[in-house]
Amino acid sequence: MTASTGTEAVRFDPAPSGLRGTLRVPADKALSHRAALFAAMSSGDVRVRNYLDAADTNSTLAAVQALGARVQRGVAPGELVIHGVGLRAPQETAAPIDVGNSGTLMRFLPGWLAVQSGRSWTIDGDASIRRRPVDRVALPLERMGARIEARDGRFPPFTVHGAELRGIEYAMPVASAQVKTCVLIAGMAGAGETTVIEPVPSRDHTERLLARAGAPLRREGLRVTIGPVEQLAFDAIDVPGDPSSAAFLVAAAALVPGSRIVLEDVNANWTRIGFLRIVERMGGAVAGELEAPGAFAGVEPVTAVEVEHASLRGTTVAGEEIPLAIDELPLVALLGCFAEGETVVRDAQELRVKEVDRIEAVVDGLRGLGADIEGTPDGFVVRGTGGLRGGRISSRGDHRIAMLGAVAGLASRDGVEVDGMDAAAVSYPGFTADLATLLTR
Ligand code: S3P
């Protein structure tokens, strides 16, 4: 691999030999957002170990500070102490709260702000955020009694007008952990109980953390119910490695002949490791102690993930598997290019409202590198050709498309130039350096 040319375009040459070695991927982004926000909502000091230092999660720290929480860094290496403002006492802000590129932060904050009766906040973000819908959280919050004013009725910037909320039962039209979290947060300060019903399971970090903090939370199948909470109280929160970041290295090792890598301390929560199960089904050599489906422990399970190169066969990913691998579906398309037969992803229309339209970005991007791939309204179909030619791909400012391009380059015949590789800093600032490390061992 040669990392060359300036800050934006980086060229990833075909890997001369396999990826080898052991490393720790960055901390889990989904858990870091929750740790900072829930700590800010609590009344005491919360120690967060291994908080993710990346653009998205730094937006969350800035947002909770704007709302009055204090963030103390450098207490010990990799640790933060967050002094919360309490569930009912966030400060009003003079300027809009800037969520940067983070859709997760944009969907979580309104849940907290909507319960602050008689007060208002405006939320805004970057150009990608301004294209992402907020009606999915506005709808349930308005049913609870809040008022949300959004640009064109559904886009940022938007203003949350807090009110005394009532508990509701909300059947979510799509499985979204972001929406589930928003409604559960609002439910903690509503009158009576609030129940969220998911069509299929989505990541459950919020439920695990809130239950640990003493919130009255019940799970019955696809129903999660929460009751009013006076204050949240946390002991320390430990953030394991992010399985979504690990997935890029897993894919690289699965694709490049001669590879064998070990990724330490990866979150093994069953609602996050759908991709590893898909890779196994495609014939990939993946080992690790993965949590059994349906498990619900207070603490997030961790495992070392070991991956070796293997030849792959096509597969179909659909239905209940989609939310469990939602951020890794672009990588399924890439693996499909190298697999024997057809790889199909369907029921994944949610990909159209991610940082970019990820169906379009993946289909156009991989096709430009020589893939035989077609988009469908809710996914894509890839016919494996045993490899990829290479060429040029634009990240479109999306961190996961940037990293997809890099992995494609290592496994390709001619290499790939990724325009806008700096987008990786949203979740994995050291990605290019980590790849280089695994390639020189
Ligand atoms: C996230 C949930 C997912 C995921 C996003 C992070 C979360 O979104 O795509 O990257 O932390 O809850 P949806 O639950 O809306 O699909």
Tab-separated table of C-alpha atoms and ligand atoms in Angstrom:
chain	number	residue	atom	x	y	z
A	1	MET	CA	0.000	0.000	0.000
A	2	THR	CA	1.234	3.480	-0.744
A	3	ALA	CA	-0.519	6.249	1.029
A	4	SER	CA	0.224	9.192	-1.227
A	5	THR	CA	-1.113	12.425	-2.655
A	6	GLY	CA	-2.156	15.112	-0.246
A	7	THR	CA	-4.919	15.049	2.273
A	8	GLU	CA	-7.882	14.031	0.126
A	9	ALA	CA	-6.973	11.336	-2.392
A	10	VAL	CA	-5.174	8.254	-1.120
A	11	ARG	CA	-4.065	5.373	-3.292
A	12	PHE	CA	-4.370	1.805	-2.022
A	13	ASP	CA	-2.207	-0.546	-4.073
A	14	PRO	CA	-2.887	-4.275	-4.298
A	15	ALA	CA	-1.509	-5.897	-1.134
A	16	PRO	CA	1.791	-7.597	-2.046
A	17	SER	CA	1.191	-10.246	0.628
A	18	GLY	CA	-1.394	-10.927	3.319
A	19	LEU	CA	-2.396	-8.774	6.287
A	20	ARG	CA	-0.786	-10.132	9.443
A	21	GLY	CA	-0.695	-9.268	13.112
A	22	THR	CA	-2.763	-8.310	16.111
A	23	LEU	CA	-4.351	-4.968	16.843
A	24	ARG	CA	-7.041	-3.158	18.762
A	25	VAL	CA	-9.637	-1.322	16.694
A	26	PRO	CA	-11.008	2.038	17.925
A	27	ALA	CA	-13.724	2.186	20.544
A	28	ASP	CA	-17.338	1.493	19.682
A	29	LYS	CA	-18.956	4.605	18.230
A	30	ALA	CA	-22.532	3.606	19.092
A	31	LEU	CA	-21.630	2.953	22.721
A	32	SER	CA	-19.463	6.082	23.020
A	33	HIS	CA	-22.361	8.321	21.914
A	34	ARG	CA	-24.634	6.675	24.465
A	35	ALA	CA	-22.045	6.788	27.246
A	36	ALA	CA	-21.522	10.550	26.816
A	37	LEU	CA	-25.177	11.398	26.477
A	38	PHE	CA	-26.442	9.222	29.332
A	39	ALA	CA	-23.594	10.409	31.555
A	40	ALA	CA	-24.585	14.017	30.757
A	41	MET	CA	-28.181	13.170	31.712
A	42	SER	CA	-27.145	11.657	35.036
A	43	SER	CA	-26.539	13.568	38.260
A	44	GLY	CA	-23.119	12.378	39.402
A	45	ASP	CA	-19.685	11.897	37.868
A	46	VAL	CA	-19.347	9.116	35.332
A	47	ARG	CA	-15.987	7.691	34.327
A	48	VAL	CA	-15.922	6.527	30.698
A	49	ARG	CA	-13.001	4.305	29.776
A	50	ASN	CA	-11.866	4.050	26.154
A	51	TYR	CA	-14.207	6.739	24.764
A	52	LEU	CA	-13.876	6.934	20.969
A	53	ASP	CA	-11.711	9.856	19.848
A	54	ALA	CA	-13.229	10.505	16.411
A	55	ALA	CA	-15.158	13.311	14.735
A	56	ASP	CA	-18.665	11.931	15.426
A	57	THR	CA	-18.141	11.233	19.102
A	58	ASN	CA	-16.303	14.536	19.568
A	59	SER	CA	-19.488	16.201	18.272
A	60	THR	CA	-21.347	14.454	21.099
A	61	LEU	CA	-18.895	15.720	23.713
A	62	ALA	CA	-19.218	19.256	22.358
A	63	ALA	CA	-23.023	18.971	22.394
A	64	VAL	CA	-23.232	17.763	26.004
A	65	GLN	CA	-20.828	20.516	27.055
A	66	ALA	CA	-23.019	23.101	25.320
A	67	LEU	CA	-25.917	21.678	27.337
A	68	GLY	CA	-24.028	22.172	30.606
A	69	ALA	CA	-22.252	18.877	31.292
A	70	ARG	CA	-18.556	19.113	32.170
A	71	VAL	CA	-16.080	16.855	30.417
A	72	GLN	CA	-12.751	16.228	32.097
A	73	ARG	CA	-10.098	14.650	29.897
A	74	GLY	CA	-6.759	13.113	30.699
A	75	VAL	CA	-7.720	11.826	34.164
A	76	ALA	CA	-6.055	8.585	33.111
A	77	PRO	CA	-4.976	7.515	29.598
A	78	GLY	CA	-8.015	7.050	27.383
A	79	GLU	CA	-10.445	8.083	30.138
A	80	LEU	CA	-13.011	10.824	30.486
A	81	VAL	CA	-14.984	11.899	33.496
A	82	ILE	CA	-18.338	13.437	32.661
A	83	HIS	CA	-20.115	15.537	35.282
A	84	GLY	CA	-23.776	15.317	34.325
A	85	VAL	CA	-26.354	18.112	34.467
A	86	GLY	CA	-29.224	15.780	35.337
A	87	LEU	CA	-32.155	14.538	33.324
A	88	ARG	CA	-34.189	17.735	33.710
A	89	ALA	CA	-31.538	20.448	33.715
A	90	PRO	CA	-29.793	20.868	30.350
A	91	GLN	CA	-28.881	24.512	29.655
A	92	GLU	CA	-30.383	26.459	26.793
A	93	THR	CA	-27.831	27.276	24.102
A	94	ALA	CA	-27.356	30.608	22.347
A	95	ALA	CA	-26.398	28.965	19.035
A	96	PRO	CA	-27.846	25.840	17.404
A	97	ILE	CA	-26.343	22.571	18.658
A	98	ASP	CA	-23.989	21.325	15.930
A	99	VAL	CA	-24.134	17.532	15.483
A	100	GLY	CA	-21.512	17.617	12.702
A	101	ASN	CA	-21.936	14.461	10.601
A	102	SER	CA	-23.617	12.393	13.310
A	103	GLY	CA	-27.095	11.074	12.524
A	104	THR	CA	-27.050	9.160	15.799
A	105	LEU	CA	-26.526	12.318	17.872
A	106	MET	CA	-29.162	14.125	15.802
A	107	ARG	CA	-31.738	11.380	16.575
A	108	PHE	CA	-30.820	10.980	20.273
A	109	LEU	CA	-30.752	14.623	21.428
A	110	PRO	CA	-34.419	15.429	20.687
A	111	GLY	CA	-35.471	12.644	23.093
A	112	TRP	CA	-33.744	14.466	25.943
A	113	LEU	CA	-34.662	18.004	24.909
A	114	ALA	CA	-38.338	17.239	24.240
A	115	VAL	CA	-38.941	16.543	27.944
A	116	GLN	CA	-37.731	20.009	29.054
A	117	SER	CA	-41.069	21.734	29.426
A	118	GLY	CA	-41.264	25.310	28.132
A	119	ARG	CA	-37.720	25.365	26.673
A	120	SER	CA	-36.442	25.067	23.101
A	121	TRP	CA	-33.255	24.098	21.253
A	122	THR	CA	-32.268	24.151	17.583
A	123	ILE	CA	-30.197	21.323	16.115
A	124	ASP	CA	-28.142	21.538	12.920
A	125	GLY	CA	-25.241	19.727	11.269
A	126	ASP	CA	-23.153	19.394	8.120
A	127	ALA	CA	-24.385	19.118	4.517
A	128	SER	CA	-24.967	15.339	4.848
A	129	ILE	CA	-26.990	15.843	8.048
A	130	ARG	CA	-29.166	18.441	6.328
A	131	ARG	CA	-30.290	15.732	3.892
A	132	ARG	CA	-31.235	13.203	6.611
A	133	PRO	CA	-34.833	12.950	7.844
A	134	VAL	CA	-35.836	13.768	11.414
A	135	ASP	CA	-39.535	13.019	10.970
A	136	ARG	CA	-38.883	9.476	12.209
A	137	VAL	CA	-38.169	10.901	15.677
A	138	ALA	CA	-40.459	13.935	15.413
A	139	LEU	CA	-43.496	11.702	14.901
A	140	PRO	CA	-43.342	9.743	18.175
A	141	LEU	CA	-42.162	12.791	20.162
A	142	GLU	CA	-45.132	14.807	18.879
A	143	ARG	CA	-47.440	11.983	19.864
A	144	MET	CA	-45.959	12.287	23.355
A	145	GLY	CA	-46.773	16.017	23.376
A	146	ALA	CA	-43.595	17.786	22.163
A	147	ARG	CA	-43.447	20.106	19.167
A	148	ILE	CA	-40.745	19.880	16.475
A	149	GLU	CA	-40.332	22.466	13.723
A	150	ALA	CA	-38.170	21.141	10.907
A	151	ARG	CA	-37.098	22.601	7.571
A	152	ASP	CA	-39.591	21.413	4.936
A	153	GLY	CA	-41.297	19.498	7.745
A	154	ARG	CA	-38.583	16.846	8.003
A	155	PHE	CA	-34.974	18.065	7.656
A	156	PRO	CA	-32.405	19.898	9.815
A	157	PRO	CA	-32.065	22.538	11.037
A	158	PHE	CA	-34.957	21.821	13.363
A	159	THR	CA	-36.197	23.151	16.691
A	160	VAL	CA	-37.376	20.997	19.575
A	161	HIS	CA	-39.936	22.660	21.849
A	162	GLY	CA	-40.038	20.761	25.145
A	163	ALA	CA	-43.275	19.942	26.971
A	164	GLU	CA	-44.693	17.737	29.711
A	165	LEU	CA	-44.808	14.456	27.837
A	166	ARG	CA	-47.148	11.513	28.207
A	167	GLY	CA	-46.073	7.907	27.811
A	168	ILE	CA	-47.069	6.168	24.576
A	169	GLU	CA	-46.947	2.798	22.912
A	170	TYR	CA	-45.040	3.221	19.668
A	171	ALA	CA	-44.815	0.564	16.956
A	172	MET	CA	-41.808	1.582	14.853
A	173	PRO	CA	-42.376	1.291	11.094
A	174	VAL	CA	-38.690	0.387	10.556
A	175	ALA	CA	-36.186	-1.235	12.908
A	176	SER	CA	-34.006	1.661	14.024
A	177	ALA	CA	-31.951	1.717	17.212
A	178	GLN	CA	-31.680	5.478	16.826
A	179	VAL	CA	-35.445	5.970	16.929
A	180	LYS	CA	-35.856	3.370	19.693
A	181	THR	CA	-33.261	5.205	21.798
A	182	CYS	CA	-34.860	8.608	21.235
A	183	VAL	CA	-38.293	7.394	22.359
A	184	LEU	CA	-36.895	5.517	25.378
A	185	ILE	CA	-35.014	8.629	26.531
A	186	ALA	CA	-38.184	10.714	26.272
A	187	GLY	CA	-40.063	7.907	28.020
A	188	MET	CA	-37.853	8.278	31.090
A	189	ALA	CA	-39.304	11.701	31.788
A	190	GLY	CA	-42.828	11.113	30.496
A	191	ALA	CA	-45.892	10.483	32.628
A	192	GLY	CA	-46.560	6.750	32.820
A	193	GLU	CA	-44.851	4.028	30.854
A	194	THR	CA	-43.589	4.206	27.277
A	195	THR	CA	-43.346	1.113	25.100
A	196	VAL	CA	-41.439	0.813	21.839
A	197	ILE	CA	-42.239	-2.129	19.588
A	198	GLU	CA	-39.625	-3.072	17.005
A	199	PRO	CA	-40.517	-4.949	13.808
A	200	VAL	CA	-37.274	-6.961	14.232
A	201	PRO	CA	-34.450	-6.587	16.774
A	202	SER	CA	-31.940	-3.744	16.399
A	203	ARG	CA	-28.817	-2.978	18.444
A	204	ASP	CA	-29.640	-2.921	22.137
A	205	HIS	CA	-26.862	-0.882	23.807
A	206	THR	CA	-29.366	1.664	25.087
A	207	GLU	CA	-31.443	-0.950	26.888
A	208	ARG	CA	-28.358	-2.529	28.439
A	209	LEU	CA	-26.958	0.785	29.659
A	210	LEU	CA	-30.233	2.195	30.971
A	211	ALA	CA	-31.075	-1.034	32.798
A	212	ARG	CA	-27.628	-0.879	34.403
A	213	ALA	CA	-28.238	2.709	35.478
A	214	GLY	CA	-31.345	1.668	37.380
A	215	ALA	CA	-34.031	2.687	34.871
A	216	PRO	CA	-37.229	0.615	35.184
A	217	LEU	CA	-36.886	-1.152	31.829
A	218	ARG	CA	-38.596	-4.359	30.713
A	219	ARG	CA	-38.060	-6.370	27.545
A	220	GLU	CA	-40.754	-8.739	26.326
A	221	GLY	CA	-39.918	-10.082	22.890
A	222	LEU	CA	-39.853	-7.105	20.547
A	223	ARG	CA	-41.401	-4.757	23.153
A	224	VAL	CA	-39.233	-2.531	25.326
A	225	THR	CA	-40.993	-0.634	28.108
A	226	ILE	CA	-39.532	2.110	30.263
A	227	GLY	CA	-41.059	3.970	33.186
A	228	PRO	CA	-40.342	7.367	34.731
A	229	VAL	CA	-36.849	7.874	36.151
A	230	GLU	CA	-35.822	10.388	38.823
A	231	GLN	CA	-32.100	10.289	38.051
A	232	LEU	CA	-29.741	7.972	36.194
A	233	ALA	CA	-26.763	6.686	38.179
A	234	PHE	CA	-23.838	4.964	36.493
A	235	ASP	CA	-20.756	3.231	37.695
A	236	ALA	CA	-17.907	3.431	35.181
A	237	ILE	CA	-18.667	2.663	31.534
A	238	ASP	CA	-16.111	0.613	29.598
A	239	VAL	CA	-16.270	0.943	25.830
A	240	PRO	CA	-15.029	-2.080	23.868
A	241	GLY	CA	-13.732	-2.033	20.291
A	242	ASP	CA	-16.185	-1.222	17.516
A	243	PRO	CA	-17.325	-4.266	15.500
A	244	SER	CA	-18.276	-1.925	12.642
A	245	SER	CA	-14.711	-0.593	12.443
A	246	ALA	CA	-13.324	-4.117	12.851
A	247	ALA	CA	-15.457	-5.213	9.894
A	248	PHE	CA	-13.251	-3.341	7.387
A	249	LEU	CA	-10.154	-5.203	8.589
A	250	VAL	CA	-12.088	-8.486	8.704
A	251	ALA	CA	-13.087	-7.983	5.068
A	252	ALA	CA	-9.531	-7.077	4.059
A	253	ALA	CA	-8.131	-10.221	5.724
A	254	ALA	CA	-10.868	-12.407	4.239
A	255	LEU	CA	-10.085	-11.102	0.733
A	256	VAL	CA	-6.300	-10.825	0.574
A	257	PRO	CA	-4.528	-14.194	0.163
A	258	GLY	CA	-2.031	-15.035	2.896
A	259	SER	CA	-3.840	-12.980	5.575
A	260	ARG	CA	-4.273	-13.897	9.219
A	261	ILE	CA	-5.129	-11.187	11.749
A	262	VAL	CA	-6.395	-10.958	15.315
A	263	LEU	CA	-8.491	-8.002	16.470
A	264	GLU	CA	-8.603	-7.711	20.245
A	265	ASP	CA	-11.419	-6.557	22.551
A	266	VAL	CA	-14.129	-6.264	19.925
A	267	ASN	CA	-17.719	-5.850	21.122
A	268	ALA	CA	-19.353	-9.277	20.643
A	269	ASN	CA	-22.945	-8.123	21.347
A	270	TRP	CA	-25.136	-10.315	19.108
A	271	THR	CA	-27.059	-7.277	17.847
A	272	ARG	CA	-23.821	-5.940	16.328
A	273	ILE	CA	-22.020	-8.928	14.857
A	274	GLY	CA	-24.355	-9.906	12.044
A	275	PHE	CA	-21.546	-9.225	9.573
A	276	LEU	CA	-19.254	-11.835	11.136
A	277	ARG	CA	-22.014	-14.426	10.792
A	278	ILE	CA	-22.503	-13.444	7.143
A	279	VAL	CA	-18.762	-13.771	6.449
A	280	GLU	CA	-18.778	-17.231	8.056
A	281	ARG	CA	-21.744	-18.260	5.922
A	282	MET	CA	-19.890	-17.098	2.808
A	283	GLY	CA	-17.096	-19.519	3.734
A	284	GLY	CA	-14.862	-17.026	5.563
A	285	ALA	CA	-12.552	-18.265	8.302
A	286	VAL	CA	-13.651	-16.215	11.333
A	287	ALA	CA	-13.220	-17.248	14.962
A	288	GLY	CA	-14.279	-15.496	18.168
A	289	GLU	CA	-16.591	-15.864	21.126
A	290	LEU	CA	-19.705	-14.284	19.722
A	291	GLU	CA	-22.682	-13.693	21.988
A	292	ALA	CA	-25.637	-16.018	21.393
A	293	PRO	CA	-28.655	-14.428	19.659
A	294	GLY	CA	-31.248	-13.217	22.172
A	295	ALA	CA	-28.768	-12.738	25.048
A	296	PHE	CA	-29.112	-9.637	27.235
A	297	ALA	CA	-26.278	-8.938	29.655
A	298	GLY	CA	-25.714	-5.680	31.513
A	299	VAL	CA	-22.122	-5.463	30.365
A	300	GLU	CA	-21.200	-5.603	26.694
A	301	PRO	CA	-19.370	-8.879	25.874
A	302	VAL	CA	-15.935	-8.654	24.250
A	303	THR	CA	-13.919	-11.088	22.186
A	304	ALA	CA	-10.807	-11.392	20.082
A	305	VAL	CA	-11.784	-11.881	16.445
A	306	GLU	CA	-9.438	-13.979	14.342
A	307	VAL	CA	-9.747	-13.950	10.547
A	308	GLU	CA	-7.911	-15.738	7.783
A	309	HIS	CA	-8.144	-15.538	4.033
A	310	ALA	CA	-10.573	-18.043	2.517
A	311	SER	CA	-12.408	-18.439	-0.763
A	312	LEU	CA	-15.973	-17.175	-0.545
A	313	ARG	CA	-19.371	-18.100	-1.982
A	314	GLY	CA	-22.341	-15.813	-2.552
A	315	THR	CA	-25.190	-15.456	-0.074
A	316	THR	CA	-28.496	-13.683	0.500
A	317	VAL	CA	-28.872	-11.206	3.343
A	318	ALA	CA	-32.418	-10.099	4.171
A	319	GLY	CA	-35.080	-9.663	6.868
A	320	GLU	CA	-33.954	-9.930	10.476
A	321	GLU	CA	-30.288	-9.969	9.499
A	322	ILE	CA	-30.382	-6.448	8.061
A	323	PRO	CA	-30.423	-4.321	11.263
A	324	LEU	CA	-27.787	-6.588	12.821
A	325	ALA	CA	-25.336	-5.758	10.021
A	326	ILE	CA	-26.727	-2.415	8.830
A	327	ASP	CA	-23.443	-0.492	8.703
A	328	GLU	CA	-21.520	-3.411	7.218
A	329	LEU	CA	-23.786	-4.074	4.219
A	330	PRO	CA	-21.480	-2.150	1.835
A	331	LEU	CA	-18.778	-4.671	2.747
A	332	VAL	CA	-21.110	-7.565	1.908
A	333	ALA	CA	-21.263	-6.122	-1.619
A	334	LEU	CA	-17.473	-5.980	-1.787
A	335	LEU	CA	-17.099	-9.582	-0.578
A	336	GLY	CA	-19.717	-10.551	-3.152
A	337	CYS	CA	-17.459	-9.270	-5.959
A	338	PHE	CA	-14.885	-11.914	-4.995
A	339	ALA	CA	-17.332	-14.703	-4.136
A	340	GLU	CA	-18.524	-17.507	-6.324
A	341	GLY	CA	-22.110	-16.989	-7.527
A	342	GLU	CA	-24.561	-14.259	-6.608
A	343	THR	CA	-24.718	-12.149	-3.463
A	344	VAL	CA	-28.046	-10.460	-2.766
A	345	VAL	CA	-28.958	-7.867	-0.132
A	346	ARG	CA	-32.625	-6.919	0.199
A	347	ASP	CA	-34.949	-5.318	2.806
A	348	ALA	CA	-32.212	-2.724	3.328
A	349	GLN	CA	-33.986	0.448	2.138
A	350	GLU	CA	-32.639	2.105	5.329
A	351	LEU	CA	-29.289	2.338	3.518
A	352	ARG	CA	-30.801	5.111	1.417
A	353	VAL	CA	-30.977	7.458	4.442
A	354	LYS	CA	-27.510	6.917	5.900
A	355	GLU	CA	-24.630	9.456	5.658
A	356	VAL	CA	-25.231	9.222	1.901
A	357	ASP	CA	-27.558	6.970	-0.096
A	358	ARG	CA	-25.382	3.920	0.508
A	359	ILE	CA	-27.129	1.768	-2.099
A	360	GLU	CA	-26.275	4.286	-4.804
A	361	ALA	CA	-22.777	4.956	-3.426
A	362	VAL	CA	-21.922	1.248	-3.245
A	363	VAL	CA	-23.393	0.348	-6.628
A	364	ASP	CA	-21.821	3.288	-8.510
A	365	GLY	CA	-18.573	3.059	-6.560
A	366	LEU	CA	-17.966	-0.675	-7.012
A	367	ARG	CA	-19.183	-0.649	-10.599
A	368	GLY	CA	-16.555	1.989	-11.314
A	369	LEU	CA	-13.958	-0.473	-10.018
A	370	GLY	CA	-15.176	-3.220	-12.372
A	371	ALA	CA	-17.885	-4.951	-10.284
A	372	ASP	CA	-20.913	-6.628	-11.823
A	373	ILE	CA	-23.469	-5.062	-9.469
A	374	GLU	CA	-27.003	-3.735	-9.782
A	375	GLY	CA	-28.991	-1.632	-7.361
A	376	THR	CA	-32.556	-2.452	-6.352
A	377	PRO	CA	-34.954	-0.227	-4.378
A	378	ASP	CA	-33.962	-1.999	-1.143
A	379	GLY	CA	-30.488	-3.389	-1.759
A	380	PHE	CA	-28.259	-4.779	-4.489
A	381	VAL	CA	-27.344	-7.886	-6.462
A	382	VAL	CA	-23.667	-8.693	-7.091
A	383	ARG	CA	-22.447	-11.343	-9.476
A	384	GLY	CA	-19.069	-12.539	-8.291
A	385	THR	CA	-16.338	-12.396	-10.891
A	386	GLY	CA	-13.512	-13.576	-8.657
A	387	GLY	CA	-11.944	-10.151	-8.332
A	388	LEU	CA	-12.024	-6.425	-8.977
A	389	ARG	CA	-10.068	-4.442	-11.539
A	390	GLY	CA	-9.608	-1.270	-9.455
A	391	GLY	CA	-9.693	2.403	-10.420
A	392	ARG	CA	-11.025	5.428	-8.605
A	393	ILE	CA	-13.850	5.827	-6.086
A	394	SER	CA	-15.209	8.846	-4.254
A	395	SER	CA	-16.072	8.542	-0.567
A	396	ARG	CA	-18.824	11.150	-1.129
A	397	GLY	CA	-17.789	12.331	2.354
A	398	ASP	CA	-19.019	9.057	3.913
A	399	HIS	CA	-16.526	7.389	6.277
A	400	ARG	CA	-17.720	3.874	5.494
A	401	ILE	CA	-17.538	4.358	1.717
A	402	ALA	CA	-13.972	5.710	2.107
A	403	MET	CA	-12.878	2.613	4.039
A	404	LEU	CA	-14.715	0.343	1.601
A	405	GLY	CA	-12.658	1.870	-1.226
A	406	ALA	CA	-9.416	1.305	0.676
A	407	VAL	CA	-10.167	-2.384	1.289
A	408	ALA	CA	-11.218	-2.780	-2.345
A	409	GLY	CA	-7.831	-1.355	-3.360
A	410	LEU	CA	-5.845	-3.907	-1.335
A	411	ALA	CA	-7.810	-6.788	-2.848
A	412	SER	CA	-7.961	-5.398	-6.401
A	413	ARG	CA	-5.802	-6.120	-9.443
A	414	ASP	CA	-4.692	-2.546	-10.195
A	415	GLY	CA	-5.260	-0.658	-6.920
A	416	VAL	CA	-7.819	1.976	-5.983
A	417	GLU	CA	-7.527	5.719	-5.493
A	418	VAL	CA	-9.992	6.933	-2.856
A	419	ASP	CA	-11.080	10.562	-3.187
A	420	GLY	CA	-12.005	11.991	0.187
A	421	MET	CA	-10.272	9.373	2.320
A	422	ASP	CA	-10.215	11.896	5.188
A	423	ALA	CA	-13.910	11.076	5.776
A	424	ALA	CA	-12.703	7.954	7.654
A	425	ALA	CA	-11.928	10.256	10.614
A	426	VAL	CA	-15.665	10.314	11.428
A	427	SER	CA	-15.345	6.868	13.053
A	428	TYR	CA	-11.786	5.552	12.499
A	429	PRO	CA	-9.109	8.272	12.301
A	430	GLY	CA	-6.202	5.777	12.313
A	431	PHE	CA	-7.627	3.477	9.655
A	432	THR	CA	-4.981	3.959	6.939
A	433	ALA	CA	-2.196	3.645	9.517
A	434	ASP	CA	-3.712	0.447	10.954
A	435	LEU	CA	-3.911	-1.094	7.483
A	436	ALA	CA	-0.280	-0.174	6.870
A	437	THR	CA	0.714	-1.828	10.162
A	438	LEU	CA	-1.041	-5.067	9.244
A	439	LEU	CA	0.603	-5.022	5.818
A	440	THR	CA	4.160	-4.678	7.096
A	441	ARG	CA	4.135	-7.466	9.654
B	1	S3P	C1	-26.931	3.432	15.257
B	1	S3P	C2	-27.954	2.786	14.653
B	1	S3P	C3	-28.015	2.532	13.204
B	1	S3P	C4	-26.664	2.712	12.542
B	1	S3P	C5	-25.938	3.918	12.995
B	1	S3P	C6	-25.761	3.913	14.511
B	1	S3P	C7	-26.988	3.611	16.715
B	1	S3P	O1	-28.962	3.413	12.660
B	1	S3P	O2	-26.781	2.737	11.144
B	1	S3P	O3	-24.662	3.959	12.406
B	1	S3P	O4	-25.944	3.910	17.332
B	1	S3P	O5	-28.070	3.447	17.294
B	1	S3P	P1	-30.512	2.967	12.624
B	1	S3P	O6	-30.772	2.294	13.917
B	1	S3P	O7	-31.329	4.192	12.454
B	1	S3P	O8	-30.581	2.012	11.458
